[in-house]
Structure formats: structure tokens, C-alpha cells
Short mmCIF file of C-alpha atoms and ligand atoms in Angstrom, two decimals:
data_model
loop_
_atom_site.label_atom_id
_atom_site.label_comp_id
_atom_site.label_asym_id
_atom_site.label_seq_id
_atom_site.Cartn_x
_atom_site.Cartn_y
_atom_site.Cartn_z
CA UNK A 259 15.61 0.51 -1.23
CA UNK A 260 15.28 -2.00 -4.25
CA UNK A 261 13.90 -0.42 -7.15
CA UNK A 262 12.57 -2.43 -10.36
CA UNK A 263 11.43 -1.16 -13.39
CA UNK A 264 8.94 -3.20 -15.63
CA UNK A 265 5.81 -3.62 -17.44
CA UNK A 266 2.80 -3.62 -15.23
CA UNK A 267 2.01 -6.75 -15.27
CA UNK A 268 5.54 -8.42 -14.49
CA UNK A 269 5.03 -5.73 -11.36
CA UNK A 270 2.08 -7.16 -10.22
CA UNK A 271 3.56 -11.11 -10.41
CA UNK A 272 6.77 -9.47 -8.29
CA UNK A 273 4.64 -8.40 -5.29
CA UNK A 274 2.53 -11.75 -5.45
CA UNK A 275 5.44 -13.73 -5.56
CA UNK A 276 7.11 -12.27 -2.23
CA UNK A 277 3.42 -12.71 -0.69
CA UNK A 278 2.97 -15.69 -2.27
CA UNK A 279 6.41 -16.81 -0.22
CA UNK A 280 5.17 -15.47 3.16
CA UNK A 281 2.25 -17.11 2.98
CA UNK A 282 4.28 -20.58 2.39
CA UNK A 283 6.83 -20.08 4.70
CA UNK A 284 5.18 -18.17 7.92
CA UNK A 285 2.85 -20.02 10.03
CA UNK A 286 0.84 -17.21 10.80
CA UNK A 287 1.91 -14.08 8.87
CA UNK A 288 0.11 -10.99 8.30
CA UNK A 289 -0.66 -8.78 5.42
CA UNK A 290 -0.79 -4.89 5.12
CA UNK A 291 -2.87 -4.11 2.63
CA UNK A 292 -3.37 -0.49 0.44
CA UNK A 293 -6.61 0.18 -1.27
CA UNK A 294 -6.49 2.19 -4.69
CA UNK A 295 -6.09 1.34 -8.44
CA UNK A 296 -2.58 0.49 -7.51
CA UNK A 297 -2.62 -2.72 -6.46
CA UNK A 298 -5.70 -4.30 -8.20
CA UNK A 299 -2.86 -6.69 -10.69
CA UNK A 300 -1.48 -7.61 -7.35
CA UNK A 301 -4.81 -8.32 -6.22
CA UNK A 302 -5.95 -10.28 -9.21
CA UNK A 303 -3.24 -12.48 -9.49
CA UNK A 304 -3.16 -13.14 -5.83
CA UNK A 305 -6.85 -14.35 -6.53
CA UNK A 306 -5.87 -16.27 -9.52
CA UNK A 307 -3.41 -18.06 -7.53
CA UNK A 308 -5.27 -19.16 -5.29
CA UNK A 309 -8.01 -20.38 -7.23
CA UNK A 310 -5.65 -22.42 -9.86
CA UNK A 311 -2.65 -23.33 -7.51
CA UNK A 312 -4.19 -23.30 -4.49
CA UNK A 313 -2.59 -20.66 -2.41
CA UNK A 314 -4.61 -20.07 0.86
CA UNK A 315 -4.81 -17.29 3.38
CA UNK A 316 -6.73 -19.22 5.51
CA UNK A 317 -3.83 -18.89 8.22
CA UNK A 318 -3.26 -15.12 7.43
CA UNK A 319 -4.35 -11.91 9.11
CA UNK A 320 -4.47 -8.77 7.16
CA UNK A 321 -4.34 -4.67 8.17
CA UNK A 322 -5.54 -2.18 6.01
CA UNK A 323 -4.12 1.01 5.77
CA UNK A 324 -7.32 3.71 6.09
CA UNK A 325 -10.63 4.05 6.14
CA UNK A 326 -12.81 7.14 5.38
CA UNK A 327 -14.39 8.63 8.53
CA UNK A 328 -18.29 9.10 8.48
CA UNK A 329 -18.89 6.97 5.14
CA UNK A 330 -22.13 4.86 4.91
CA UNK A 331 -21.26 1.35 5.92
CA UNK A 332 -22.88 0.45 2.76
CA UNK A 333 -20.66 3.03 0.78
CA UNK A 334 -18.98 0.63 -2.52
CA UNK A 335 -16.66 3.43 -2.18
CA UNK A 336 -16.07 2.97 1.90
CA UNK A 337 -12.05 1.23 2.22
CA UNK A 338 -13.47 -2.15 3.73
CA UNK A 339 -16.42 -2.77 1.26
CA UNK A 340 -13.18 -1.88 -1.39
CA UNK A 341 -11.12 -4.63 -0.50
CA UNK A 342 -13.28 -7.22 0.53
CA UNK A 343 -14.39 -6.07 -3.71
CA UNK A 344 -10.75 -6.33 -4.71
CA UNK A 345 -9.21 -8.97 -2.72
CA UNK A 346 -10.34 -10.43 0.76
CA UNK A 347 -13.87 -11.55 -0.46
CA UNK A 348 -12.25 -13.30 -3.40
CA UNK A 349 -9.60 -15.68 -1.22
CA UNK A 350 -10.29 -17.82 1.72
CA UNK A 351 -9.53 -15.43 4.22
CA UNK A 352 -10.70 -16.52 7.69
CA UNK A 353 -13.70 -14.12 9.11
CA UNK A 354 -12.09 -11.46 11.22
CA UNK A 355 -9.11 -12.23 9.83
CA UNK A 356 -8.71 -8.90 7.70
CA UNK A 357 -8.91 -5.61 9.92
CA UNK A 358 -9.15 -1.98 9.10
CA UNK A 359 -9.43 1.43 11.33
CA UNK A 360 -13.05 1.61 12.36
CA UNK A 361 -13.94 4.89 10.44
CA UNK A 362 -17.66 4.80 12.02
CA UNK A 363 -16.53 5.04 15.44
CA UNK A 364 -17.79 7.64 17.97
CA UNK A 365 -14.63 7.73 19.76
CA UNK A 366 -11.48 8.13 16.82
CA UNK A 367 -9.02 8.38 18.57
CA UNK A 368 -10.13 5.14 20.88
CA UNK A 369 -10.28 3.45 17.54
CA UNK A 370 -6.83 4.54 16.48
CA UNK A 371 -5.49 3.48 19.27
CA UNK A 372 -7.10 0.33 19.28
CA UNK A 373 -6.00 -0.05 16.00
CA UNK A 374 -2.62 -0.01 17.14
CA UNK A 375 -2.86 -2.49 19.83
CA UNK A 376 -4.39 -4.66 16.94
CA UNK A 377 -1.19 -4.43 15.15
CA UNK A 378 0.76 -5.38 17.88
CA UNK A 379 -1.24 -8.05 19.20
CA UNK A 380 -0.82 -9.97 15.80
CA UNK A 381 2.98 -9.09 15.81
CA UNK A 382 3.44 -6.74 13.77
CA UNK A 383 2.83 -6.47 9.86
CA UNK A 384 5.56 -8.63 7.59
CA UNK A 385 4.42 -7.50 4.53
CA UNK A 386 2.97 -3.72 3.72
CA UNK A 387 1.27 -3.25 0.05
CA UNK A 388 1.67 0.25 -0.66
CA UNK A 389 0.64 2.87 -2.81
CA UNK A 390 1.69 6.78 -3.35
CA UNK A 391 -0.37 9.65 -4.13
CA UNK A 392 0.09 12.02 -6.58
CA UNK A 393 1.43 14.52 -3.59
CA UNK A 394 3.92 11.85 -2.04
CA UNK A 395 1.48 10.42 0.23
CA UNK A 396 1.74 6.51 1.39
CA UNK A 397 -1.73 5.26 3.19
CA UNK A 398 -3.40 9.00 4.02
CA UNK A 399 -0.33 10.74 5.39
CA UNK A 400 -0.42 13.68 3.85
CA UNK A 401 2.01 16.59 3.39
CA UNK A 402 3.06 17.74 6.38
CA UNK A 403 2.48 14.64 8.05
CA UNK A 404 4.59 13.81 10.93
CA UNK A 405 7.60 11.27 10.17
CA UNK A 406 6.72 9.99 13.69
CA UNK A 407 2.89 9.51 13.71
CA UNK A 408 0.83 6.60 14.34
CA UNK A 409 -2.68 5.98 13.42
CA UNK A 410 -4.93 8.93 14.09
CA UNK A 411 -7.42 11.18 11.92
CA UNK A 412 -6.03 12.81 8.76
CA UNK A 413 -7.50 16.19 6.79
CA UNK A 414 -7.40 14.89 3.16
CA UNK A 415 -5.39 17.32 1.00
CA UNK A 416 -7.59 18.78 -1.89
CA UNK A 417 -5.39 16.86 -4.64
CA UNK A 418 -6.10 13.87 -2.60
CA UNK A 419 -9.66 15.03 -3.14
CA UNK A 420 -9.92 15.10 -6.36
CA UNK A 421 -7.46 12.29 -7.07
CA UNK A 422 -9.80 10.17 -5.82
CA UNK A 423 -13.44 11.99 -7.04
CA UNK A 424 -13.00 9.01 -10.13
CA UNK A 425 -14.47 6.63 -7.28
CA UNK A 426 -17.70 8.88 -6.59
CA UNK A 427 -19.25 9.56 -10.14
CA UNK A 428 -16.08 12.50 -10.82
CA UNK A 429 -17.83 14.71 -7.72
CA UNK A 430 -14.84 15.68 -5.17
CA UNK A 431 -18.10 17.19 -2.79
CA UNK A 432 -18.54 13.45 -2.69
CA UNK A 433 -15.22 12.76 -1.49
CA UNK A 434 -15.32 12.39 2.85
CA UNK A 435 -12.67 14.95 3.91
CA UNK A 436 -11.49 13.41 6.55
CA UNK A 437 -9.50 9.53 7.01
CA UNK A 438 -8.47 7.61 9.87
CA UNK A 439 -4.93 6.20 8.80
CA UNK A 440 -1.90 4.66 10.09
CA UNK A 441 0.70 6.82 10.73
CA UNK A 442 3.76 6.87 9.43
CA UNK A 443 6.03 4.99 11.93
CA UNK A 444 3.61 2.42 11.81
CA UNK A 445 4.10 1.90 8.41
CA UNK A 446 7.40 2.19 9.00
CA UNK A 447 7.22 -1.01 11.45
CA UNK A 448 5.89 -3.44 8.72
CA UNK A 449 9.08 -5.73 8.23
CA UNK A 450 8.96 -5.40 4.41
CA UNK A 451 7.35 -2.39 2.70
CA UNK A 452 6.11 -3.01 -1.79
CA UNK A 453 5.31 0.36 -3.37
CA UNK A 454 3.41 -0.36 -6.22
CA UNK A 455 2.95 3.28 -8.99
CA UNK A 456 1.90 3.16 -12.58
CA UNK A 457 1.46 6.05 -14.67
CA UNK A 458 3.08 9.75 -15.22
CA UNK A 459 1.08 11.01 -12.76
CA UNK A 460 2.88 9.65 -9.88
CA UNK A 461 6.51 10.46 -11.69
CA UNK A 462 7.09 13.50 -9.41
CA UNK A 463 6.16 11.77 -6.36
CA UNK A 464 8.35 8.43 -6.94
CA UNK A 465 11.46 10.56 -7.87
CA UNK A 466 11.29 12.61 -4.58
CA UNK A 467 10.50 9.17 -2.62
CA UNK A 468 13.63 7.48 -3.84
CA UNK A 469 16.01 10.77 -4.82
CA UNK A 470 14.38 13.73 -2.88
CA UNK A 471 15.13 14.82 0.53
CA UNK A 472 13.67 13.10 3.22
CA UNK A 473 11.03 15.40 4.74
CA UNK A 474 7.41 15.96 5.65
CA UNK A 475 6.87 17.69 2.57
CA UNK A 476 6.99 14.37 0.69
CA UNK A 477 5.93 11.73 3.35
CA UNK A 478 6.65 8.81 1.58
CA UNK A 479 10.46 10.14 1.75
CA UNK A 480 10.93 8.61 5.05
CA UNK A 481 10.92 5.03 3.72
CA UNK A 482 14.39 5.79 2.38
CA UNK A 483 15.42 5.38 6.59
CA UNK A 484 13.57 1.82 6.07
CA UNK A 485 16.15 -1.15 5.62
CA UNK A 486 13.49 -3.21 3.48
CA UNK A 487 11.48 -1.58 0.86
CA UNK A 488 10.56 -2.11 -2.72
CA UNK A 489 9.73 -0.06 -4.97
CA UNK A 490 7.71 -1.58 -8.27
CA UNK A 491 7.35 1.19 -11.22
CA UNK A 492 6.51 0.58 -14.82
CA UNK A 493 8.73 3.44 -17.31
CA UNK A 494 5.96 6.14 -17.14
CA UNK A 495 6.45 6.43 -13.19
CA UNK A 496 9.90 6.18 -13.39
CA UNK A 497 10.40 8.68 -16.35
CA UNK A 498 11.65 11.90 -13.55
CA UNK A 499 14.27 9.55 -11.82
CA UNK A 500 18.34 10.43 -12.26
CA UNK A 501 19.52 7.37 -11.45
CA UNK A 502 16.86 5.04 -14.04
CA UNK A 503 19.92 3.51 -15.90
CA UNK A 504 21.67 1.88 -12.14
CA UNK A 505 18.21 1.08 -11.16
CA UNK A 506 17.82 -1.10 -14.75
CA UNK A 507 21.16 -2.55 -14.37
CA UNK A 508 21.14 -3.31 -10.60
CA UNK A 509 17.97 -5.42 -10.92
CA UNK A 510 18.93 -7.05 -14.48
CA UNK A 511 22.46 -8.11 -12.47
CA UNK A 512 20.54 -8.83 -9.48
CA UNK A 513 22.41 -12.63 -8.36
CA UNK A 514 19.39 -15.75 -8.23
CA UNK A 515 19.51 -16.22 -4.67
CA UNK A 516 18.01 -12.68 -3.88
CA UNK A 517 14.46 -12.74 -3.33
CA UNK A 518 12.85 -8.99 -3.28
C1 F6R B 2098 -5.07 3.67 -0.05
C2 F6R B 2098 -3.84 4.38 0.19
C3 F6R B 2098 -3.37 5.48 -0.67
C4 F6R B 2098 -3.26 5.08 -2.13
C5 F6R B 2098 -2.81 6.27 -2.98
C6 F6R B 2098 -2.70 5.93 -4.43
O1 F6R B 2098 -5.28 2.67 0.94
O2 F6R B 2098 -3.21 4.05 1.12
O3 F6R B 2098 -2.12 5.93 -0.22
O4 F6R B 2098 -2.33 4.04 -2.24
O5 F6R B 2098 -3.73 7.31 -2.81
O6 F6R B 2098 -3.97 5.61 -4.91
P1 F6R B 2098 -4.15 4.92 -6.34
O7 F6R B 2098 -3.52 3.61 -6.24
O8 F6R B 2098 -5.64 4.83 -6.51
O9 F6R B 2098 -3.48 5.83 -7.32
#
């Protein structure tokens, strides 16, 4: 696990550099992407490069991570209207090409499954975007989540809840309750995972991700058994972590030839 410290925005031009590489290099490679406030500076300078240097994604497929069950398909708030806002409505995308779990479906656990075979049938995702909740959560696995799931319906936690009541007008009774997400060992099958967390608020959960024990109690823990993952914090989220000062040093020795 690679862990850089920086400013926010340096973050964001990190993760959109090791996209911007697989989407140069891979003939047909395909995207995980997290919705939140997270990764909006990835998303934004993703869009800026491809307006002013041309970057395309025309040859790209993308995941999402969840999608809240028994939202209006009109919902601003609903995880596909989100980032077709934040990102796949603003690049040249090709239509279909960006997928999430169908969160209006009759049968959920059809769709989850289905979901899955999506994955697959693309090859597997190269590169995740990730986020963390306040609790430890990475997509909508929350505590307690097992370290072996796959996608399937989740109970959002009430901190999740209210987290997340800043999207619908500060009401958490506005807030679905329940997600359909990908599990955790699917996650865990993207071939390189970017954890994007700003703020204080998530200090707690980025110190027990990279220092804690790994355990259900903290599911994004079990990317510490992943052998690619990196981890982009500005000082605020990294202001609980013991080892800062090696983190600092490893990536300000880090030799040229070492892409993220
Ligand atoms: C969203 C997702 C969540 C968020 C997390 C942090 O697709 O997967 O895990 O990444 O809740 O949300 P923000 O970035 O809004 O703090």
C-alpha cells in the first residue's frame, strides 16, 4: 500500500495521471468509479483533460460502485444521475459504456448477480476510484461487512445516513436506507485500487485502513491483503497516522521510474 500525502489538488492530478495512463496504454480498459465529494478534483481534471488535451474514453467501459435501491430514476441525488453530473456526461464516453447496479430492479439479487457477470464479461476492473466513509466503509460495505462478499443489498449504517443527508436538503428521512453495492472481494479484484480522503473527518477511518487491524469492523482494512493500492490523503486525513513521517519520506524518495 503506497501512501502519499499532499495538497488536494496535487491528489486529484495523481489519480488522473495513472487513469490518464490506462487510458493511453490499454486498448480497452475499464474504469471503477466511486461517487461522493471525494473524487469530484479527480473528476474535474479528468474533464479538463479531455477537453484541452484531448484525452478520450471513447474506448473505455466504466463500473460504478452502488446505487441506492428504490430512488426515483429522476432522483439528482440517485448514484447514476450523480456521475453522469460529475464525470461520464462531461467526457466522450461511449453510450452503455458506463454501468452501475440496477437499484430499480424487482429482482436484487438477479441484478447483483448480473452485475457481477458484467464485471467479468468486460475483464475485470483495472482501475477502482475509491472513497471511505467516515465509519471505514469503501463503496457501501459497511461495518460488519463480510471480507468475502460480492455485490448484493446493503442496510446503510445511520452515520452513513447522515453523512450523506448534505445531498438531500440536510434531511437523513430523505436518505434511502438501503444500497445495492459491490462487495468487498469484488473490489478487491480491481487490478489497481486509488483511495481518495480529504478532511479530519475521515482521519480515524484512514489510520485504521492503513495501521488498524484488518477486520470487518473497519471494512476498508482488507485492502491492506491487496498487492496494489493507493492511498491519496491531504494532512487533515492523515493527521491520526503513526507512521506520517515514512509515509512523507517514502514518496519524496520515491525513484522516477515508479508510476503509482
Ligand atoms: C460512493 C461510495 C462511498 C463514498 C464514501 C465517501 O460511491 O462508494 O464509499 O466513497 O461514502 O463519501 P464522500 O466522498 O462523499 O465523503
Amino acid at each position: 500500500m503506497e501512501v502519499v500525502i499532499a495538497e488536494e489538488r496535487t491528489l486529484a492530478e495523481l489519480a488522473a495521471d495513472a487513469v490518464e495512463r490506462l487510458l493511453r496504454t490499454e486498448a480497452a480498459p475499464v474504469l471503477g468509479l466511486a461517487t461522493g465529494s471525494s473524487p469530484l478534483r479527480i473528476y474535474d481534471e479528468l474533464t479538463s483533460r479531455h477537453t484541452s488535451d484531448g484525452l478520450s474514453f471513447a474506448h473505455a467501459q466504466a463500473f460504478m460502485l452502488d446505487e441506492y435501491v428504490g430512488i426515483a430514476d429522476d432522483h439528482p441525488q440517485r448514484y447514476r444521475n450523480v456521475i453522469d453530473a460529475q464525470i461520464a456526461a462531461r467526457v466522450d464516453f461511449a453510450p452503455r459504456a458506463v454501468h452501475g447496479p440496477e437499484g430499480s430492479a424487482a429482482d436484487l439479487a438477479a441484478a447483483s448477480a448480473e452485475y457481477e457477470e458484467a464485471i467479468a464479461e468486460a475483464g475485470g476492473i483495472d482501475l477502482q476510484i475509491l472513497g471511505i466513509g467516515t465509519d471505514g466503509h469503501i463503496a457501501f460495505n459497511e461495518p460488519g461487512s463480510s471480507l468475502a462478499s460480492r455485490t448484493r443489498v446493503k442496510t446503510l449504517t445511520k452515520q452513513t445516513r447522515l453523512d450523506n443527508a448534505r445531498f438531500f436538503d440536510g434531511d437523513v428521512d430523505q436518505v434511502p436506507p438501503l444500497c445495492l453495492t459491490q462487495g468487498l472481494a469484488t473490489i478487491m479484484e480491481a487490478k489497481h485500487l486509488v483511495l481518495i480522503a480529504t478532511g479530519g473527518a475521515k482521519a480515524e477511518a484512514v489510520h485504521q485502513m492503513i495501521e488498524g487491524p484488518v477486520s470487518a469492523m473497519w471494512p476498508a482494512t482488507v485492502l491492506q491483503m491487496h498487492p496494489h493500492v493507493t492511498v491519496l490523503i491531504d494532512d487533515a486525513a492523515a493527521s491520526r497516522l503513526q507512521l506520517a513521517d515514512y509515509y512523507r519520506h517514502s514518496y519524496a524518495n520515491k525513484p522516477d521510474w515508479q508510476h503509482l
